[in-house]
CSV table of N, CA and C in Angstrom, one decimal:
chain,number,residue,atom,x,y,z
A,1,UNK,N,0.8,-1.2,0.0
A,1,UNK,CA,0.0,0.0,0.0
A,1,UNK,C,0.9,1.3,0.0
A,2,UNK,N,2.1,0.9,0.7
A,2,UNK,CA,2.7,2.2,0.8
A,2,UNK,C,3.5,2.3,-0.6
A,3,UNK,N,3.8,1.7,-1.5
A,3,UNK,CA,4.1,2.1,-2.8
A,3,UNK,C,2.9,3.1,-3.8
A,4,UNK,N,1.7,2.1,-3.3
A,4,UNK,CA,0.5,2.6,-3.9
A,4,UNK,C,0.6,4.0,-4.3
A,5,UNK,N,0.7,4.4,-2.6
A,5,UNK,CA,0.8,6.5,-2.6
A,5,UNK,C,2.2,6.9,-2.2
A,6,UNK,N,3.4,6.6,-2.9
A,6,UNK,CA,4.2,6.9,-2.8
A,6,UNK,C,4.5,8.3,-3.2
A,7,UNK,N,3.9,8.5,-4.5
A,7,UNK,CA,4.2,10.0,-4.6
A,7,UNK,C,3.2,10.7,-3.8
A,8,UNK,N,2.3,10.2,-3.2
A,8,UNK,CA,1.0,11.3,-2.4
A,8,UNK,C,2.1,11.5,-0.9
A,9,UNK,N,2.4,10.9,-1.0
A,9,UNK,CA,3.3,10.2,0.9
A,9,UNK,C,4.7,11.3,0.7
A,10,UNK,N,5.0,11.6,-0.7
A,10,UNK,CA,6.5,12.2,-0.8
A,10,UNK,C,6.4,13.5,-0.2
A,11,UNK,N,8.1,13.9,0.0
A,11,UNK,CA,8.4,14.7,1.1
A,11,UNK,C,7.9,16.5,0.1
A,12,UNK,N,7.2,16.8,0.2
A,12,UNK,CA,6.9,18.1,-0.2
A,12,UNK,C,5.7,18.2,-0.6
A,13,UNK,N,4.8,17.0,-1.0
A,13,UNK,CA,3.8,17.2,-1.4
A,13,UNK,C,3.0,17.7,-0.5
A,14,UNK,N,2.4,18.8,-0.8
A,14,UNK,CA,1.2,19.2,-0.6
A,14,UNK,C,0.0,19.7,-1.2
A,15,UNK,N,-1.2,19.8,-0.5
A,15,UNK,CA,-2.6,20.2,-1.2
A,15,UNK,C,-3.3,21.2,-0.1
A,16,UNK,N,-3.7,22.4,-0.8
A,16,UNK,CA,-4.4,23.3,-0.1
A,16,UNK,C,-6.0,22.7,0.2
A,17,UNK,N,-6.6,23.6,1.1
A,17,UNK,CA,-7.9,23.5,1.6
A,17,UNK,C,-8.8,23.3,-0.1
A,18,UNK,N,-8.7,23.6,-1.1
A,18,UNK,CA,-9.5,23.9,-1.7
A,18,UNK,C,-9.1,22.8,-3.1
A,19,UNK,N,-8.2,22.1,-2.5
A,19,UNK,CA,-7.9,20.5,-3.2
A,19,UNK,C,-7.0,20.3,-4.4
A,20,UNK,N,-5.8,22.0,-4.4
A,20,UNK,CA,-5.5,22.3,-5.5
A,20,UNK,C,-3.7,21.3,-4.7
A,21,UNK,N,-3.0,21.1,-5.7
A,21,UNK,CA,-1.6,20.5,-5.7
A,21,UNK,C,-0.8,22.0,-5.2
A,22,UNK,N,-0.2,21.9,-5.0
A,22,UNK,CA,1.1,22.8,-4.1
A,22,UNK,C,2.5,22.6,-3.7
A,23,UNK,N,2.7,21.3,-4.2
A,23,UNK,CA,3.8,20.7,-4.5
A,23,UNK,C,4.8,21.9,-5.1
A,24,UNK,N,6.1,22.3,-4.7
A,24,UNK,CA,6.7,22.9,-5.5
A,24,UNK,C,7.3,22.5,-6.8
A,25,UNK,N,6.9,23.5,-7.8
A,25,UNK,CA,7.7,23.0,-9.0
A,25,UNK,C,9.7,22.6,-9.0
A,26,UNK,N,10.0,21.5,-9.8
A,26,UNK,CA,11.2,21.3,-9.6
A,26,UNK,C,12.1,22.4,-10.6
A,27,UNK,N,13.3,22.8,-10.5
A,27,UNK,CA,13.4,23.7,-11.3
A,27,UNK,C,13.7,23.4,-13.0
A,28,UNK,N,13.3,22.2,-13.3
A,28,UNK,CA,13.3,21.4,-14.9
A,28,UNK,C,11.7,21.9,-15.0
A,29,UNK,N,10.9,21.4,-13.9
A,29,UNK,CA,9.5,22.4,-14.4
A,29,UNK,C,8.9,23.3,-14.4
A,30,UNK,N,10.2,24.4,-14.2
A,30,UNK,CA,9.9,25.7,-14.0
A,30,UNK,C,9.9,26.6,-15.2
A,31,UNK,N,11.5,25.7,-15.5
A,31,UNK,CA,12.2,26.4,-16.7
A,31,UNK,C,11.2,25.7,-18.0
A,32,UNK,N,10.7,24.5,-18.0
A,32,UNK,CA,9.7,24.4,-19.0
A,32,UNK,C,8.6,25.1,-19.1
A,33,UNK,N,8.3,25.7,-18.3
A,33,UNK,CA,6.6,26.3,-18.2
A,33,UNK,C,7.1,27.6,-18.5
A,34,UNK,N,8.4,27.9,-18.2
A,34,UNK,CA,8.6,29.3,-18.8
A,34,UNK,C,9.2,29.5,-19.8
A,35,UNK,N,9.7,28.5,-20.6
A,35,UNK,CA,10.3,28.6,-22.0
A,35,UNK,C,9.2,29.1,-22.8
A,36,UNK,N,7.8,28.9,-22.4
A,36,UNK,CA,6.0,29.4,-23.0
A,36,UNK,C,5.9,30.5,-22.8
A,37,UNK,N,6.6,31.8,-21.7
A,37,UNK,CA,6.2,32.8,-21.4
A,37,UNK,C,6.5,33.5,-22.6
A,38,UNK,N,6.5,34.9,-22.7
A,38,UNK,CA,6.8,35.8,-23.7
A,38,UNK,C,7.8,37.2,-23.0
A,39,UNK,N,8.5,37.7,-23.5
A,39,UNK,CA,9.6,38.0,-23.0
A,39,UNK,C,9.2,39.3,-21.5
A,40,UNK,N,8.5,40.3,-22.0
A,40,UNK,CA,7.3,40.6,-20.2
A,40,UNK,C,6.8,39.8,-19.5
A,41,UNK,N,6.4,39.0,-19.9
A,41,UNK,CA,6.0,38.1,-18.7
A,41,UNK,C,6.9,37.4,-18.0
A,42,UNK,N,8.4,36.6,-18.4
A,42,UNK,CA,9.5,36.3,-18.3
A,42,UNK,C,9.9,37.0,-17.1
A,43,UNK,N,9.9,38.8,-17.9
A,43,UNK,CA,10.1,39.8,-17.0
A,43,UNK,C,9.9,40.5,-15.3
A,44,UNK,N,8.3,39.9,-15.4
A,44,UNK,CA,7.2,40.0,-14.2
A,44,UNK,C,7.3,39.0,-13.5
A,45,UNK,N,6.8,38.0,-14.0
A,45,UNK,CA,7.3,37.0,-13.3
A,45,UNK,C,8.2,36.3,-12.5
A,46,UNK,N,9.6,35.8,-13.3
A,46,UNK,CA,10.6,35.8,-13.0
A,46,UNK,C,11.7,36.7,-12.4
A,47,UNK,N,11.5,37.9,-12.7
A,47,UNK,CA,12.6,38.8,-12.2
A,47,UNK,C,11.8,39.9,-11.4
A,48,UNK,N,10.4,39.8,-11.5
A,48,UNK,CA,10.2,40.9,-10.1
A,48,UNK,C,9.8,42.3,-10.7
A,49,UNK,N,9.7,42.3,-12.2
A,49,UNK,CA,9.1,43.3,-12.6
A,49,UNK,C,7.8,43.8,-12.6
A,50,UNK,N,7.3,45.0,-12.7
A,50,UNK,CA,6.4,45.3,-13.1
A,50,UNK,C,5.9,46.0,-14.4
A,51,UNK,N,4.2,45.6,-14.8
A,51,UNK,CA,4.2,46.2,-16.3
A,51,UNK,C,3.4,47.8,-15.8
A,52,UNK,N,3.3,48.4,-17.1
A,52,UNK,CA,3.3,49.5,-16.8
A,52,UNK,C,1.5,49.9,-16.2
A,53,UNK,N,1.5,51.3,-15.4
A,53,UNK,CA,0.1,50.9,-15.3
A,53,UNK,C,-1.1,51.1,-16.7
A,54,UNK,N,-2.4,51.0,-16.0
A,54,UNK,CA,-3.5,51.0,-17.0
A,54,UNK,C,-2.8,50.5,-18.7
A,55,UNK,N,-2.1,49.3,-18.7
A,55,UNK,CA,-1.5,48.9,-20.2
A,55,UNK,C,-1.9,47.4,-19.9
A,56,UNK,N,-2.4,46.5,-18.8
A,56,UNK,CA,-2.5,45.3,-18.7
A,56,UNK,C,-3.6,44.7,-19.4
A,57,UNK,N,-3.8,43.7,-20.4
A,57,UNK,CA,-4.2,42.9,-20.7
A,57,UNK,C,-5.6,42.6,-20.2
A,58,UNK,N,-5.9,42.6,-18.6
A,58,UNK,CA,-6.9,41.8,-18.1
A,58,UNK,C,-7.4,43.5,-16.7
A,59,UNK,N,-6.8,44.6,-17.1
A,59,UNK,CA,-7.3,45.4,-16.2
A,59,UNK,C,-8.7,45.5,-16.8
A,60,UNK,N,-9.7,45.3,-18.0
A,60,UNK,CA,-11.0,45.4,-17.6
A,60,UNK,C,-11.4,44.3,-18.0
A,61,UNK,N,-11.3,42.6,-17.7
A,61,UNK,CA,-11.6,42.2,-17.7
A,61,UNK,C,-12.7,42.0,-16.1
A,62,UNK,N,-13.9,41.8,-16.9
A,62,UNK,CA,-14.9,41.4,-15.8
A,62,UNK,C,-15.8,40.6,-16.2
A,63,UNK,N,-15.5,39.3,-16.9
A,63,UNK,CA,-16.4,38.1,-17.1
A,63,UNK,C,-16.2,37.4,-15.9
A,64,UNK,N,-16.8,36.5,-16.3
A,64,UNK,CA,-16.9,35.8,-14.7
A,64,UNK,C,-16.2,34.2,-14.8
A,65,UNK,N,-15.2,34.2,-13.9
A,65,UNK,CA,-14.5,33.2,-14.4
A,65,UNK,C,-13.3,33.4,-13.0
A,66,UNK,N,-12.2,32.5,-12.9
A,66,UNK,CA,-10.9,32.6,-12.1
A,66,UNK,C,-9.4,33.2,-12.9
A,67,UNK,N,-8.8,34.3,-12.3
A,67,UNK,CA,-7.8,34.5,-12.5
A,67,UNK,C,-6.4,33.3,-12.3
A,68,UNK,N,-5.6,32.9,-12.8
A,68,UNK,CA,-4.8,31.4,-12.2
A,68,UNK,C,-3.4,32.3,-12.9
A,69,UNK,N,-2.2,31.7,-11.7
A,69,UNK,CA,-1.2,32.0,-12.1
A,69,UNK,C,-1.0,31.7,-13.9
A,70,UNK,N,0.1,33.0,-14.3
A,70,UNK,CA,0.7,32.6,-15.7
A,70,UNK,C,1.3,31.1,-15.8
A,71,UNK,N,2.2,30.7,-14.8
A,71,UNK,CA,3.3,30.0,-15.2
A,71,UNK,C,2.6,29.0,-15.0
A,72,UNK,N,2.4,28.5,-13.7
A,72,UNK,CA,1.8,27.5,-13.2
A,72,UNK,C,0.2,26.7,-13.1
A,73,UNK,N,-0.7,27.8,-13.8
A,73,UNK,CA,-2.0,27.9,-13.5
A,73,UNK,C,-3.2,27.5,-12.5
A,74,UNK,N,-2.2,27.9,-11.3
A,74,UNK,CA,-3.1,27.3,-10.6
A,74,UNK,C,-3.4,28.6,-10.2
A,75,UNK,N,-5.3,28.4,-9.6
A,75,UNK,CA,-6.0,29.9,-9.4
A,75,UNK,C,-5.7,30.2,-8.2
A,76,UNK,N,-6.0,32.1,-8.7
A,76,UNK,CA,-5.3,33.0,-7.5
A,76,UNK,C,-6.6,33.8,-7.1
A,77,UNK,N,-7.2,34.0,-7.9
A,77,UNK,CA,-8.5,34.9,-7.4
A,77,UNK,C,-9.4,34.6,-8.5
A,78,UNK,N,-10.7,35.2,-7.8
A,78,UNK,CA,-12.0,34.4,-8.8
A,78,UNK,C,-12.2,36.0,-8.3
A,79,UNK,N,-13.8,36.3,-10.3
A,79,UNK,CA,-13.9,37.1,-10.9
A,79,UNK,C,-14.9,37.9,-9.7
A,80,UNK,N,-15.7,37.5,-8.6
A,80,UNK,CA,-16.3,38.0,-8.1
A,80,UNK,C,-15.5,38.9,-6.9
A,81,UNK,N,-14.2,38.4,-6.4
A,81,UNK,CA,-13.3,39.5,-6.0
A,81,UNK,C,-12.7,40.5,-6.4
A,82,UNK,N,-12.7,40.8,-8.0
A,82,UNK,CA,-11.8,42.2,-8.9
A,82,UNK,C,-12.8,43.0,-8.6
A,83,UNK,N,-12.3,44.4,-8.4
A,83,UNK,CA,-13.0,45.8,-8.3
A,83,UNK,C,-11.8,46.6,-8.6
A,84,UNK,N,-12.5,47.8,-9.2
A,84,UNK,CA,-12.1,48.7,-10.0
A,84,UNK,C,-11.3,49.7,-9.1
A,85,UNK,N,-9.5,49.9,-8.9
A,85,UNK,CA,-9.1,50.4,-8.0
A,85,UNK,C,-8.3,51.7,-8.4
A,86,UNK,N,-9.0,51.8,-9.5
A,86,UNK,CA,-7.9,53.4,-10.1
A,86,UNK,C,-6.4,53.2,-10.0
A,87,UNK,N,-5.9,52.3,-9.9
A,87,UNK,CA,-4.5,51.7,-9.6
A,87,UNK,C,-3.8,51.8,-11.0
A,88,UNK,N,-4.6,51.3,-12.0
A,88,UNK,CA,-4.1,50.8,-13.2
A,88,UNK,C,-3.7,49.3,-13.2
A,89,UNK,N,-4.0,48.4,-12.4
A,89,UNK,CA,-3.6,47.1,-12.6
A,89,UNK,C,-4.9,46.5,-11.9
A,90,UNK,N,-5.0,45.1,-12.1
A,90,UNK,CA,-6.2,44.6,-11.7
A,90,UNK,C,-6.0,44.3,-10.0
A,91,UNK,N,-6.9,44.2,-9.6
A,91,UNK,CA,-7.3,44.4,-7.8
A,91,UNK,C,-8.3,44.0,-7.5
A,92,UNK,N,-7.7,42.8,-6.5
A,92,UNK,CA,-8.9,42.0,-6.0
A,92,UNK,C,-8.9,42.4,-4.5
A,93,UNK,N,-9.9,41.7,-4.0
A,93,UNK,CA,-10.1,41.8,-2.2
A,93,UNK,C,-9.7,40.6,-1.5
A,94,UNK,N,-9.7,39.6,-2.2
A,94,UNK,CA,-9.3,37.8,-1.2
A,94,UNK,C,-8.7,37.5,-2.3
A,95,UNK,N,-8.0,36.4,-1.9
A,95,UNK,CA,-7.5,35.1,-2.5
A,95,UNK,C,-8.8,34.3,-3.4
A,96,UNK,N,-8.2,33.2,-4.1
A,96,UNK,CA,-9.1,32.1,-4.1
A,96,UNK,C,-8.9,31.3,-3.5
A,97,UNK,N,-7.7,31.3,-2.7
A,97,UNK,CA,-7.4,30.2,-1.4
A,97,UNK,C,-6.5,31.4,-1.1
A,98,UNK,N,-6.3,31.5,0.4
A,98,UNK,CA,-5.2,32.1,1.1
A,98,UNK,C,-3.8,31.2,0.9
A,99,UNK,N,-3.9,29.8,0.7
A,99,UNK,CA,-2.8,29.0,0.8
A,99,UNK,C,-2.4,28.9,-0.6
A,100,UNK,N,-2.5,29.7,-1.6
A,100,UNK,CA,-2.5,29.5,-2.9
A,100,UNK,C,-1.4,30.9,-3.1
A,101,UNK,N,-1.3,31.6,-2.2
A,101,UNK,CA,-0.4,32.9,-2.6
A,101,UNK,C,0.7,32.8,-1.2
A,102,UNK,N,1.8,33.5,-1.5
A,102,UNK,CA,2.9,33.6,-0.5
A,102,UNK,C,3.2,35.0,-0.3
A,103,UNK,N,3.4,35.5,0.5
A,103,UNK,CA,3.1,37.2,0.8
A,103,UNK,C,5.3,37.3,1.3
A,104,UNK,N,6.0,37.9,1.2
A,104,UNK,CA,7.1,38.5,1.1
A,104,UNK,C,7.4,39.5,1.3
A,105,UNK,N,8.1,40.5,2.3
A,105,UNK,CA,8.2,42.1,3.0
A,105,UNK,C,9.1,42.5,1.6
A,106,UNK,N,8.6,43.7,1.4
A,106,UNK,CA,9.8,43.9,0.1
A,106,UNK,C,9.9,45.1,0.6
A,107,UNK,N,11.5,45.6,0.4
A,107,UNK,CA,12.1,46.9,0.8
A,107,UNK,C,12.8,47.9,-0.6
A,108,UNK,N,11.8,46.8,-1.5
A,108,UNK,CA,12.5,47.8,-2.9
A,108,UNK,C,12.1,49.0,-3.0
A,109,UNK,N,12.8,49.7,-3.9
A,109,UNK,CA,12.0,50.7,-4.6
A,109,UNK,C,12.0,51.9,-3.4
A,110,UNK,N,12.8,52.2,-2.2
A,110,UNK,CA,12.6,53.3,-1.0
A,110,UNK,C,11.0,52.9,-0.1
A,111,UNK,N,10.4,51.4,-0.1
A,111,UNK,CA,9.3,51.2,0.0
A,111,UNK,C,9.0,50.2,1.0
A,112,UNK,N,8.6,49.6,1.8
A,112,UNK,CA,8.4,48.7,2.8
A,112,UNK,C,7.3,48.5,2.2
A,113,UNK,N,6.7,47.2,1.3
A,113,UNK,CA,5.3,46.5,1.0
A,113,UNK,C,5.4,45.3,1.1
A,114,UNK,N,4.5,44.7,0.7
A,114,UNK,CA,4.1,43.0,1.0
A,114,UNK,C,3.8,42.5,-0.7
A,115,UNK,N,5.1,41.6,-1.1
A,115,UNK,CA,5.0,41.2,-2.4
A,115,UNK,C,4.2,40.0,-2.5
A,116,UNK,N,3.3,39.3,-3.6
A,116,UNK,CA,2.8,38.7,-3.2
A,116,UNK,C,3.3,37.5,-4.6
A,117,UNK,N,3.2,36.3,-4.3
A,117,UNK,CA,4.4,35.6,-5.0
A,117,UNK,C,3.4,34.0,-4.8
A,118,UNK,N,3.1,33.2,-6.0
A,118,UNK,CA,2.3,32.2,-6.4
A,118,UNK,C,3.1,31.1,-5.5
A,119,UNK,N,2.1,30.6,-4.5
A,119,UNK,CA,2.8,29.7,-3.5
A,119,UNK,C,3.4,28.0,-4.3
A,120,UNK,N,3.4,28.2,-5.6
A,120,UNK,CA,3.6,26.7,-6.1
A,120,UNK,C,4.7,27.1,-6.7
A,121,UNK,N,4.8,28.0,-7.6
A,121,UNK,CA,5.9,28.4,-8.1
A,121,UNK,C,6.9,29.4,-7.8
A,122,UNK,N,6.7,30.4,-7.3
A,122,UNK,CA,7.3,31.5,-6.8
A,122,UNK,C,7.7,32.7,-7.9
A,123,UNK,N,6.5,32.5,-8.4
A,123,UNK,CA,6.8,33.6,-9.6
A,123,UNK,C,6.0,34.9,-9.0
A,124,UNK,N,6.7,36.2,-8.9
A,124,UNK,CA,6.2,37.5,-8.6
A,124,UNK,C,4.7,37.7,-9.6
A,125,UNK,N,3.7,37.9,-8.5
A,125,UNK,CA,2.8,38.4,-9.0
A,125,UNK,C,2.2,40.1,-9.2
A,126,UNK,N,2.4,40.3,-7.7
A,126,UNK,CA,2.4,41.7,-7.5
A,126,UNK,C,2.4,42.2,-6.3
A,127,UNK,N,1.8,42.5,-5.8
A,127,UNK,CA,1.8,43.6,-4.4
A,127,UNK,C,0.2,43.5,-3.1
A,128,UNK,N,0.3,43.5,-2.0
A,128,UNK,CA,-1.0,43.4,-1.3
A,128,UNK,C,-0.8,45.0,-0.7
A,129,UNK,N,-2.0,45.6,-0.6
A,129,UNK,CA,-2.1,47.0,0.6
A,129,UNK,C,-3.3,46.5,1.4
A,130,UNK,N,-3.1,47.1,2.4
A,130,UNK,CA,-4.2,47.5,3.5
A,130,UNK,C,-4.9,48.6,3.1
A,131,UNK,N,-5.5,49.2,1.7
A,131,UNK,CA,-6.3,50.1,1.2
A,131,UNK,C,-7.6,50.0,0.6
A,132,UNK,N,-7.7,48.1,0.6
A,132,UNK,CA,-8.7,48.3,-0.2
A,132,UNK,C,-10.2,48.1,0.3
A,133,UNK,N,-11.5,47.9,-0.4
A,133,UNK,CA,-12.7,48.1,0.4
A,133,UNK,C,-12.8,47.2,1.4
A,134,UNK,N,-14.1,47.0,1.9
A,134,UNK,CA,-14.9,46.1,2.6
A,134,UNK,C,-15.0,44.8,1.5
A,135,UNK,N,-15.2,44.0,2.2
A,135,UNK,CA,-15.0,43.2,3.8
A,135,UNK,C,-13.5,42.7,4.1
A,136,UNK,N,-12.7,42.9,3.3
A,136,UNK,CA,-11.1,42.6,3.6
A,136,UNK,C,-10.5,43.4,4.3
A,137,UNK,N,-11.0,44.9,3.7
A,137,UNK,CA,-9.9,46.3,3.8
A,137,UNK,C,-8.6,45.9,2.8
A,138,UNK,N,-8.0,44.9,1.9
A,138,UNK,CA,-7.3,44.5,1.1
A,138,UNK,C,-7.4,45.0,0.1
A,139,UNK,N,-6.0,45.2,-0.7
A,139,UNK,CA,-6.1,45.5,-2.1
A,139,UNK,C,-4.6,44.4,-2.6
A,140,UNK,N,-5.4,43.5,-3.3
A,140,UNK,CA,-4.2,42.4,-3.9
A,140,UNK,C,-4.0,43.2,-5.3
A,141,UNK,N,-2.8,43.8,-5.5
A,141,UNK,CA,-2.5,44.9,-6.9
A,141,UNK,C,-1.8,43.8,-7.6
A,142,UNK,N,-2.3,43.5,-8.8
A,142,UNK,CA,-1.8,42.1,-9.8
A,142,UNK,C,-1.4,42.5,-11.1
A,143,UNK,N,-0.5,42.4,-11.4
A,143,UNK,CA,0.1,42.2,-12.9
A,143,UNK,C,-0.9,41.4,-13.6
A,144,UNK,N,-1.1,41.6,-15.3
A,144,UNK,CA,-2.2,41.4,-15.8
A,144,UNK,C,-1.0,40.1,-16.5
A,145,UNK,N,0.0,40.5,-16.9
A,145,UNK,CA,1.4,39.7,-17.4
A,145,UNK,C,1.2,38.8,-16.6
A,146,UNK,N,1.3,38.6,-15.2
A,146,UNK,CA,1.3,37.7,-14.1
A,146,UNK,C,-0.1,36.4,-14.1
A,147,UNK,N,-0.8,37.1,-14.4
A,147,UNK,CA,-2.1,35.9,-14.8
A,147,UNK,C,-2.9,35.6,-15.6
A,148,UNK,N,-3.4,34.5,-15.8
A,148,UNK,CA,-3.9,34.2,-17.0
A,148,UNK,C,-5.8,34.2,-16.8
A,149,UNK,N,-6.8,34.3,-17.3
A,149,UNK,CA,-8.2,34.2,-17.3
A,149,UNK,C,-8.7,33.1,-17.7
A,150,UNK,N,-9.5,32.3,-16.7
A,150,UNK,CA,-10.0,31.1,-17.3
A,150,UNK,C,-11.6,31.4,-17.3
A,151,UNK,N,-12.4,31.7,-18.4
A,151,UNK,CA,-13.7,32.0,-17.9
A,151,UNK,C,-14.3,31.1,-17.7
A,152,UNK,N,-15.7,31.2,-16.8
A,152,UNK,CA,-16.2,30.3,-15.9
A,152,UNK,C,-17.2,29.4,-17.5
């Protein structure tokens, strides 16, 4: 039996509340899933960039559907948490799981924020504030490069 779930039993594996894999990527499947990006997303992702504001892809996107990391696609926020934050990037209020994102103090830029960084793969997503509405008081500020749209 214990062969059976050998890889369920292996030392890393994990699964969030909400039944998704969490396992970290190894770095052979990192570098695969990103040989697909395009050279900004590369950018954002991997090195911690940001795109420019109000130029993102998915800032008016409002179908109804989950936002899921670029690289790795696993989902970061569903369409009923985006609201319109004058930011110029898309902004949500929660997670689609809290255990699906990894939060990081960042001191770049002359700035003390909270980076927020895809708990499976560790690719830079964007930024969290304590600015945004009710019922969080959150504002998750997202690169549009950073995720992809799966409509519902």
């Amino acid at each position: 039996m214990r062969r059976q779930f050998a890889d369920w039993l292996a030392p890393g594996r994990a699964q969030s509340a909400s039944g998704h894999d969490l396992a970290p990527l190894t770095p052979a499947q990192r570098e695969q899933l990103a040989a697909r990006l395009t050279p900004e997303e590369r950018h954002v992702l991997l090195d911690h960039g940001t795109e420019p504001p109000f130029c993102g892809g998915l800032l008016h996107e409002h179908g109804a559907g989950v936002f899921a990391c670029r690289l790795c696609a696993l989902p970061l926020f569903v369409s009923t948490a985006k609201f319109e934050s004058g930011s110029g990037w898309p902004s949500f209020t929660k997670p689609f799981d809290p255990a699906h994102l990894r939060q990081i103090e960042d001191h770049s830029h002359g700035m003390i924020r909270t980076e927020v960084r895809c708990a499976r793969c560790d690719s830079h997503l964007g930024h969290v504030f304590a600015d945004g509405p009710p019922p969080t008081g959150l504002r998750y500020c997202m690169n549009s490069l950073a995720l992809g749209f799966q409509p519902a």
